[in-house]
PDB file of C-alpha atoms in Angstrom:
ATOM      1  CA  UNK A   1     -16.391  12.623 -11.497  1.00 36.00           C
ATOM      2  CA  UNK A   2     -14.720   9.997 -13.615  1.00 36.00           C
ATOM      3  CA  UNK A   3     -11.922   8.009 -12.097  1.00 38.00           C
ATOM      4  CA  UNK A   4      -9.756   8.464 -15.205  1.00 35.00           C
ATOM      5  CA  UNK A   5      -9.309  11.111 -17.869  1.00 37.00           C
ATOM      6  CA  UNK A   6      -7.151  11.262 -20.957  1.00 34.00           C
ATOM      7  CA  UNK A   7      -3.882  13.176 -20.682  1.00 39.00           C
ATOM      8  CA  UNK A   8      -3.685  16.511 -22.418  1.00 38.00           C
ATOM      9  CA  UNK A   9      -0.483  15.570 -24.254  1.00 38.00           C
ATOM     10  CA  UNK A  10      -2.422  13.245 -26.554  1.00 36.00           C
ATOM     11  CA  UNK A  11      -0.264  10.258 -25.735  1.00 34.00           C
ATOM     12  CA  UNK A  12      -3.115   8.253 -24.279  1.00 35.00           C
ATOM     13  CA  UNK A  13      -1.656   8.266 -20.796  1.00 36.00           C
ATOM     14  CA  UNK A  14      -4.233   8.048 -18.082  1.00 36.00           C
ATOM     15  CA  UNK A  15      -4.545  10.440 -15.185  1.00 39.00           C
ATOM     16  CA  UNK A  16      -6.255   9.064 -12.120  1.00 40.00           C
ATOM     17  CA  UNK A  17      -8.375  11.129  -9.763  1.00 40.00           C
ATOM     18  CA  UNK A  18      -7.993   9.289  -6.517  1.00 40.00           C
ATOM     19  CA  UNK A  19     -10.517   8.985  -3.735  1.00 38.00           C
ATOM     20  CA  UNK A  20      -8.404  11.437  -1.684  1.00 42.00           C
ATOM     21  CA  UNK A  21      -9.379  14.194  -4.123  1.00 39.00           C
ATOM     22  CA  UNK A  22      -5.909  15.772  -4.309  1.00 35.00           C
ATOM     23  CA  UNK A  23      -3.771  12.940  -5.654  1.00 39.00           C
ATOM     24  CA  UNK A  24      -3.153  12.944  -9.415  1.00 36.00           C
ATOM     25  CA  UNK A  25      -0.836  10.357 -10.831  1.00 38.00           C
ATOM     26  CA  UNK A  26       0.346  10.046 -14.415  1.00 38.00           C
ATOM     27  CA  UNK A  27       0.751   6.443 -15.446  1.00 38.00           C
ATOM     28  CA  UNK A  28       0.987   4.211 -18.485  1.00 38.00           C
ATOM     29  CA  UNK A  29      -1.889   1.968 -17.379  1.00 40.00           C
ATOM     30  CA  UNK A  30      -4.543   1.735 -14.705  1.00 41.00           C
ATOM     31  CA  UNK A  31      -3.049  -1.087 -12.650  1.00 54.00           C
ATOM     32  CA  UNK A  32      -0.882   0.937 -10.311  1.00 72.00           C
ATOM     33  CA  UNK A  33      -3.619   3.513 -10.148  1.00 79.00           C
ATOM     34  CA  UNK A  34      -6.034   0.866  -8.936  1.00 80.00           C
ATOM     35  CA  UNK A  35      -3.685  -0.142  -6.148  1.00 84.00           C
ATOM     36  CA  UNK A  36      -3.275   3.506  -5.084  1.00 83.00           C
ATOM     37  CA  UNK A  37      -6.983   4.156  -5.392  1.00 82.00           C
ATOM     38  CA  UNK A  38      -7.822   1.162  -3.226  1.00 82.00           C
ATOM     39  CA  UNK A  39      -5.300   2.413  -0.651  1.00 80.00           C
ATOM     40  CA  UNK A  40      -6.781   5.925  -0.613  1.00 76.00           C
ATOM     41  CA  UNK A  41     -10.314   4.663  -0.287  1.00 80.00           C
ATOM     42  CA  UNK A  42      -9.317   2.415   2.627  1.00 78.00           C
ATOM     43  CA  UNK A  43      -7.595   5.392   4.303  1.00 77.00           C
ATOM     44  CA  UNK A  44     -10.726   7.500   3.895  1.00 76.00           C
ATOM     45  CA  UNK A  45     -12.858   4.757   5.436  1.00 76.00           C
ATOM     46  CA  UNK A  46     -10.563   4.772   8.406  1.00 76.00           C
ATOM     47  CA  UNK A  47     -10.322   8.557   8.856  1.00 76.00           C
ATOM     48  CA  UNK A  48     -13.903   9.583   8.248  1.00 79.00           C
ATOM     49  CA  UNK A  49     -15.449   7.800  11.254  1.00 80.00           C
ATOM     50  CA  UNK A  50     -12.723   9.396  13.453  1.00 81.00           C
ATOM     51  CA  UNK A  51     -13.510  12.875  12.106  1.00 81.00           C
ATOM     52  CA  UNK A  52     -17.262  12.330  12.536  1.00 85.00           C
ATOM     53  CA  UNK A  53     -16.770  11.166  16.096  1.00 87.00           C
ATOM     54  CA  UNK A  54     -14.534  14.092  16.924  1.00 83.00           C
ATOM     55  CA  UNK A  55     -17.003  16.532  15.337  1.00 84.00           C
ATOM     56  CA  UNK A  56     -19.860  15.151  17.449  1.00 86.00           C
ATOM     57  CA  UNK A  57     -17.745  15.314  20.598  1.00 86.00           C
ATOM     58  CA  UNK A  58     -16.631  18.865  19.925  1.00 82.00           C
ATOM     59  CA  UNK A  59     -20.156  19.973  19.104  1.00 84.00           C
ATOM     60  CA  UNK A  60     -21.306  18.565  22.440  1.00 81.00           C
ATOM     61  CA  UNK A  61     -18.491  20.249  24.371  1.00 85.00           C
ATOM     62  CA  UNK A  62     -19.065  23.577  22.606  1.00 82.00           C
ATOM     63  CA  UNK A  63     -22.758  23.587  23.425  1.00 83.00           C
ATOM     64  CA  UNK A  64     -22.583  22.201  26.974  1.00 85.00           C
ATOM     65  CA  UNK A  65     -19.097  22.729  28.395  1.00 80.00           C
ATOM     66  CA  UNK A  66     -18.177  26.105  26.874  1.00 79.00           C
ATOM     67  CA  UNK A  67     -15.451  24.793  24.605  1.00 80.00           C
ATOM     68  CA  UNK A  68     -14.291  27.545  22.219  1.00 81.00           C
ATOM     69  CA  UNK A  69     -15.711  27.145  18.732  1.00 79.00           C
ATOM     70  CA  UNK A  70     -12.254  27.715  17.293  1.00 78.00           C
ATOM     71  CA  UNK A  71     -11.335  24.254  18.533  1.00 78.00           C
ATOM     72  CA  UNK A  72     -13.325  22.810  15.626  1.00 78.00           C
ATOM     73  CA  UNK A  73     -10.640  24.157  13.286  1.00 80.00           C
ATOM     74  CA  UNK A  74      -8.575  21.106  14.321  1.00 81.00           C
ATOM     75  CA  UNK A  75     -10.851  18.892  12.257  1.00 81.00           C
ATOM     76  CA  UNK A  76      -9.842  20.184   8.798  1.00 81.00           C
ATOM     77  CA  UNK A  77      -6.224  20.244   9.948  1.00 82.00           C
ATOM     78  CA  UNK A  78      -6.414  16.559  10.849  1.00 81.00           C
ATOM     79  CA  UNK A  79      -8.079  15.825   7.512  1.00 79.00           C
ATOM     80  CA  UNK A  80      -5.305  17.638   5.619  1.00 81.00           C
ATOM     81  CA  UNK A  81      -2.606  15.819   7.536  1.00 82.00           C
ATOM     82  CA  UNK A  82      -4.230  12.480   6.761  1.00 78.00           C
ATOM     83  CA  UNK A  83      -4.397  13.354   3.043  1.00 77.00           C
ATOM     84  CA  UNK A  84      -0.756  14.455   2.991  1.00 81.00           C
ATOM     85  CA  UNK A  85       0.261  11.162   4.640  1.00 80.00           C
ATOM     86  CA  UNK A  86      -1.717   9.171   2.049  1.00 79.00           C
ATOM     87  CA  UNK A  87      -0.135  11.239  -0.720  1.00 81.00           C
ATOM     88  CA  UNK A  88       3.361  10.536   0.650  1.00 82.00           C
ATOM     89  CA  UNK A  89       2.726   6.794   0.931  1.00 81.00           C
ATOM     90  CA  UNK A  90       1.314   6.693  -2.614  1.00 81.00           C
ATOM     91  CA  UNK A  91       4.321   8.612  -3.956  1.00 83.00           C
ATOM     92  CA  UNK A  92       6.735   6.185  -2.296  1.00 85.00           C
ATOM     93  CA  UNK A  93       4.836   3.225  -3.701  1.00 86.00           C
ATOM     94  CA  UNK A  94       4.863   4.784  -7.158  1.00 87.00           C
ATOM     95  CA  UNK A  95       8.631   5.320  -6.938  1.00 86.00           C
ATOM     96  CA  UNK A  96       9.174   1.656  -6.016  1.00 86.00           C
ATOM     97  CA  UNK A  97       6.772   0.457  -8.701  1.00 88.00           C
ATOM     98  CA  UNK A  98       8.297   2.531 -11.515  1.00 88.00           C
ATOM     99  CA  UNK A  99      11.784   1.314 -10.670  1.00 89.00           C
ATOM    100  CA  UNK A 100      10.772  -2.129 -11.913  1.00 90.00           C
ATOM    101  CA  UNK A 101      11.253  -3.315 -15.551  1.00 92.00           C
ATOM    102  CA  UNK A 102       8.184  -2.589 -17.747  1.00 91.00           C
ATOM    103  CA  UNK A 103       7.439  -6.266 -18.246  1.00 91.00           C
ATOM    104  CA  UNK A 104       7.323  -6.870 -14.517  1.00 92.00           C
ATOM    105  CA  UNK A 105       5.124  -3.814 -13.948  1.00 90.00           C
ATOM    106  CA  UNK A 106       2.661  -5.141 -16.526  1.00 89.00           C
ATOM    107  CA  UNK A 107       2.648  -8.541 -14.828  1.00 91.00           C
ATOM    108  CA  UNK A 108       1.905  -6.998 -11.434  1.00 92.00           C
ATOM    109  CA  UNK A 109      -0.851  -4.864 -12.983  1.00 88.00           C
ATOM    110  CA  UNK A 110      -2.438  -7.944 -14.498  1.00 89.00           C
ATOM    111  CA  UNK A 111      -2.119 -10.061 -11.366  1.00 92.00           C
ATOM    112  CA  UNK A 112      -3.643  -7.366  -9.123  1.00 90.00           C
ATOM    113  CA  UNK A 113      -6.576  -6.879 -11.449  1.00 88.00           C
ATOM    114  CA  UNK A 114      -7.234 -10.627 -11.511  1.00 89.00           C
ATOM    115  CA  UNK A 115      -8.694 -12.588  -8.559  1.00 92.00           C
ATOM    116  CA  UNK A 116      -5.880 -13.182  -6.108  1.00 91.00           C
ATOM    117  CA  UNK A 117      -5.212 -14.152  -2.487  1.00 92.00           C
ATOM    118  CA  UNK A 118      -5.972 -11.200  -0.174  1.00 93.00           C
ATOM    119  CA  UNK A 119      -5.547 -11.720   3.561  1.00 93.00           C
ATOM    120  CA  UNK A 120      -7.000  -9.212   6.047  1.00 92.00           C
ATOM    121  CA  UNK A 121      -4.692  -8.012   8.804  1.00 92.00           C
ATOM    122  CA  UNK A 122      -5.029  -5.356  11.470  1.00 90.00           C
ATOM    123  CA  UNK A 123      -5.641  -1.982   9.738  1.00 86.00           C
ATOM    124  CA  UNK A 124      -4.987  -3.397   6.310  1.00 88.00           C
ATOM    125  CA  UNK A 125      -4.501  -6.400   4.096  1.00 90.00           C
ATOM    126  CA  UNK A 126      -1.887  -8.444   2.328  1.00 93.00           C
ATOM    127  CA  UNK A 127      -2.250  -8.951  -1.424  1.00 94.00           C
ATOM    128  CA  UNK A 128      -0.258 -12.063  -2.182  1.00 94.00           C
ATOM    129  CA  UNK A 129       0.414 -11.918  -5.923  1.00 94.00           C
ATOM    130  CA  UNK A 130       2.415 -14.464  -7.923  1.00 92.00           C
ATOM    131  CA  UNK A 131       5.236 -11.923  -8.447  1.00 89.00           C
ATOM    132  CA  UNK A 132       5.115  -9.691  -5.402  1.00 91.00           C
ATOM    133  CA  UNK A 133       3.449  -8.813  -2.107  1.00 91.00           C
ATOM    134  CA  UNK A 134       1.448  -5.566  -1.766  1.00 92.00           C
ATOM    135  CA  UNK A 135       1.027  -4.657   1.876  1.00 88.00           C
ATOM    136  CA  UNK A 136      -1.362  -2.046   3.316  1.00 87.00           C
ATOM    137  CA  UNK A 137      -0.930  -1.826   7.042  1.00 83.00           C
ATOM    138  CA  UNK A 138      -1.133   0.969   9.637  1.00 79.00           C
ATOM    139  CA  UNK A 139      -1.551   3.780   7.075  1.00 81.00           C
ATOM    140  CA  UNK A 140       1.351   2.558   4.918  1.00 83.00           C
ATOM    141  CA  UNK A 141       1.517   1.031   1.437  1.00 88.00           C
ATOM    142  CA  UNK A 142       4.514  -1.149   0.636  1.00 87.00           C
ATOM    143  CA  UNK A 143       5.682  -3.293  -2.301  1.00 89.00           C
ATOM    144  CA  UNK A 144       7.810  -6.350  -1.518  1.00 89.00           C
ATOM    145  CA  UNK A 145       9.438  -8.496  -4.167  1.00 91.00           C
ATOM    146  CA  UNK A 146      10.205 -12.096  -3.155  1.00 90.00           C
ATOM    147  CA  UNK A 147      13.867 -11.853  -4.162  1.00 90.00           C
ATOM    148  CA  UNK A 148      14.365  -8.746  -2.036  1.00 88.00           C
ATOM    149  CA  UNK A 149      12.863 -10.194   1.152  1.00 89.00           C
ATOM    150  CA  UNK A 150      15.673 -11.063   3.503  1.00 89.00           C
ATOM    151  CA  UNK A 151      13.639 -12.990   6.119  1.00 91.00           C
ATOM    152  CA  UNK A 152      10.407 -13.137   8.014  1.00 92.00           C
ATOM    153  CA  UNK A 153       9.788 -13.257  11.744  1.00 92.00           C
ATOM    154  CA  UNK A 154       6.757 -14.550  13.612  1.00 92.00           C
ATOM    155  CA  UNK A 155       5.909 -12.893  16.912  1.00 88.00           C
ATOM    156  CA  UNK A 156       3.591 -14.746  19.287  1.00 86.00           C
ATOM    157  CA  UNK A 157       2.444 -12.688  22.239  1.00 81.00           C
ATOM    158  CA  UNK A 158       1.082 -13.656  25.632  1.00 77.00           C
ATOM    159  CA  UNK A 159      -1.171 -12.157  28.267  1.00 78.00           C
ATOM    160  CA  UNK A 160      -3.699  -9.621  26.980  1.00 79.00           C
ATOM    161  CA  UNK A 161      -2.205  -9.814  23.489  1.00 78.00           C
ATOM    162  CA  UNK A 162      -2.367 -13.608  23.151  1.00 79.00           C
ATOM    163  CA  UNK A 163      -4.960 -13.245  20.405  1.00 85.00           C
ATOM    164  CA  UNK A 164      -2.507 -11.241  18.330  1.00 89.00           C
ATOM    165  CA  UNK A 165       0.018 -12.821  15.925  1.00 90.00           C
ATOM    166  CA  UNK A 166       2.687 -10.606  14.440  1.00 91.00           C
ATOM    167  CA  UNK A 167       4.584 -11.085  11.168  1.00 92.00           C
ATOM    168  CA  UNK A 168       7.582  -8.921  10.486  1.00 92.00           C
ATOM    169  CA  UNK A 169       8.901  -8.807   6.919  1.00 90.00           C
ATOM    170  CA  UNK A 170      12.434  -7.493   6.460  1.00 89.00           C
ATOM    171  CA  UNK A 171      13.976  -6.732   3.101  1.00 86.00           C
ATOM    172  CA  UNK A 172      17.604  -7.388   2.188  1.00 83.00           C
ATOM    173  CA  UNK A 173      18.208  -3.666   2.515  1.00 81.00           C
ATOM    174  CA  UNK A 174      16.968  -3.607   6.123  1.00 81.00           C
ATOM    175  CA  UNK A 175      13.567  -2.028   5.597  1.00 80.00           C
ATOM    176  CA  UNK A 176      10.834  -3.826   7.503  1.00 83.00           C
ATOM    177  CA  UNK A 177       7.123  -3.763   8.172  1.00 86.00           C
ATOM    178  CA  UNK A 178       5.177  -5.579  10.863  1.00 89.00           C
ATOM    179  CA  UNK A 179       1.613  -6.733  10.255  1.00 91.00           C
ATOM    180  CA  UNK A 180      -0.633  -8.219  12.876  1.00 91.00           C
ATOM    181  CA  UNK A 181      -3.277 -10.895  12.676  1.00 94.00           C
ATOM    182  CA  UNK A 182      -5.942 -10.260  15.312  1.00 91.00           C
ATOM    183  CA  UNK A 183      -8.697 -12.629  16.399  1.00 88.00           C
ATOM    184  CA  UNK A 184     -10.137 -14.583  13.487  1.00 89.00           C
ATOM    185  CA  UNK A 185      -7.472 -13.125  11.211  1.00 92.00           C
ATOM    186  CA  UNK A 186      -5.034 -15.538  12.873  1.00 91.00           C
ATOM    187  CA  UNK A 187      -6.715 -18.335  10.971  1.00 92.00           C
ATOM    188  CA  UNK A 188      -5.448 -16.840   7.713  1.00 93.00           C
ATOM    189  CA  UNK A 189      -1.826 -16.706   8.823  1.00 93.00           C
ATOM    190  CA  UNK A 190      -0.935 -20.188   7.422  1.00 94.00           C
ATOM    191  CA  UNK A 191      -1.827 -18.878   3.916  1.00 94.00           C
ATOM    192  CA  UNK A 192       0.692 -16.051   4.263  1.00 93.00           C
ATOM    193  CA  UNK A 193       3.248 -18.462   5.727  1.00 93.00           C
ATOM    194  CA  UNK A 194       2.786 -20.840   2.793  1.00 94.00           C
ATOM    195  CA  UNK A 195       3.167 -18.001   0.265  1.00 94.00           C
ATOM    196  CA  UNK A 196       6.438 -16.903   1.871  1.00 93.00           C
ATOM    197  CA  UNK A 197       7.696 -20.495   1.982  1.00 93.00           C
ATOM    198  CA  UNK A 198       6.875 -20.975  -1.700  1.00 93.00           C
ATOM    199  CA  UNK A 199       8.945 -17.920  -2.478  1.00 92.00           C
ATOM    200  CA  UNK A 200      11.875 -19.320  -0.475  1.00 91.00           C
ATOM    201  CA  UNK A 201      11.754 -16.497   2.087  1.00 90.00           C
ATOM    202  CA  UNK A 202      13.502 -17.815   5.240  1.00 88.00           C
ATOM    203  CA  UNK A 203      11.928 -17.534   8.666  1.00 89.00           C
ATOM    204  CA  UNK A 204      14.070 -16.337  11.565  1.00 84.00           C
ATOM    205  CA  UNK A 205      14.361 -18.899  14.356  1.00 71.00           C
TER     206      UNK A 205
END
């Protein structure tokens, strides 16, 4: 199956068939589609091992402990819920992306397609582009513009979580997302901090 097909209206618009299998997005170019496709593929990589593990466990319980076979119907339900969540996140990202001026959308498309700074975080990554920040974290996909970021907060934990470093990004409108740097990922935090400082995003004391 090809990732892209020509639209039926003859305008040359591209329709993307995402890795989720059910998400079809009409778009002027392939840049936003690539971001969404990367997000869906990452979500599948996270959900599939869980489903496989649950299937093996249920199979064992059905054969040895008398678990009703109908319990296995929970697996496709979980898969559908995961796909619906990915679709919802992609739709929200698309809404935010399409609210931008065309010239800025084109710049983001070009910057994402080119080599850029990408920092791994817990259950995701930060794509630090010259004009924006694309954040995939904890099953969410967010677009942050430097001028709309109100402030950033650094959370340093102690005890069992001392190897975790949290970074909360809050927009001027109050929306926020918290990403976590775990283990060796903590070594990449200064790069994210430098990017935010270069964009004049203040850090909360």
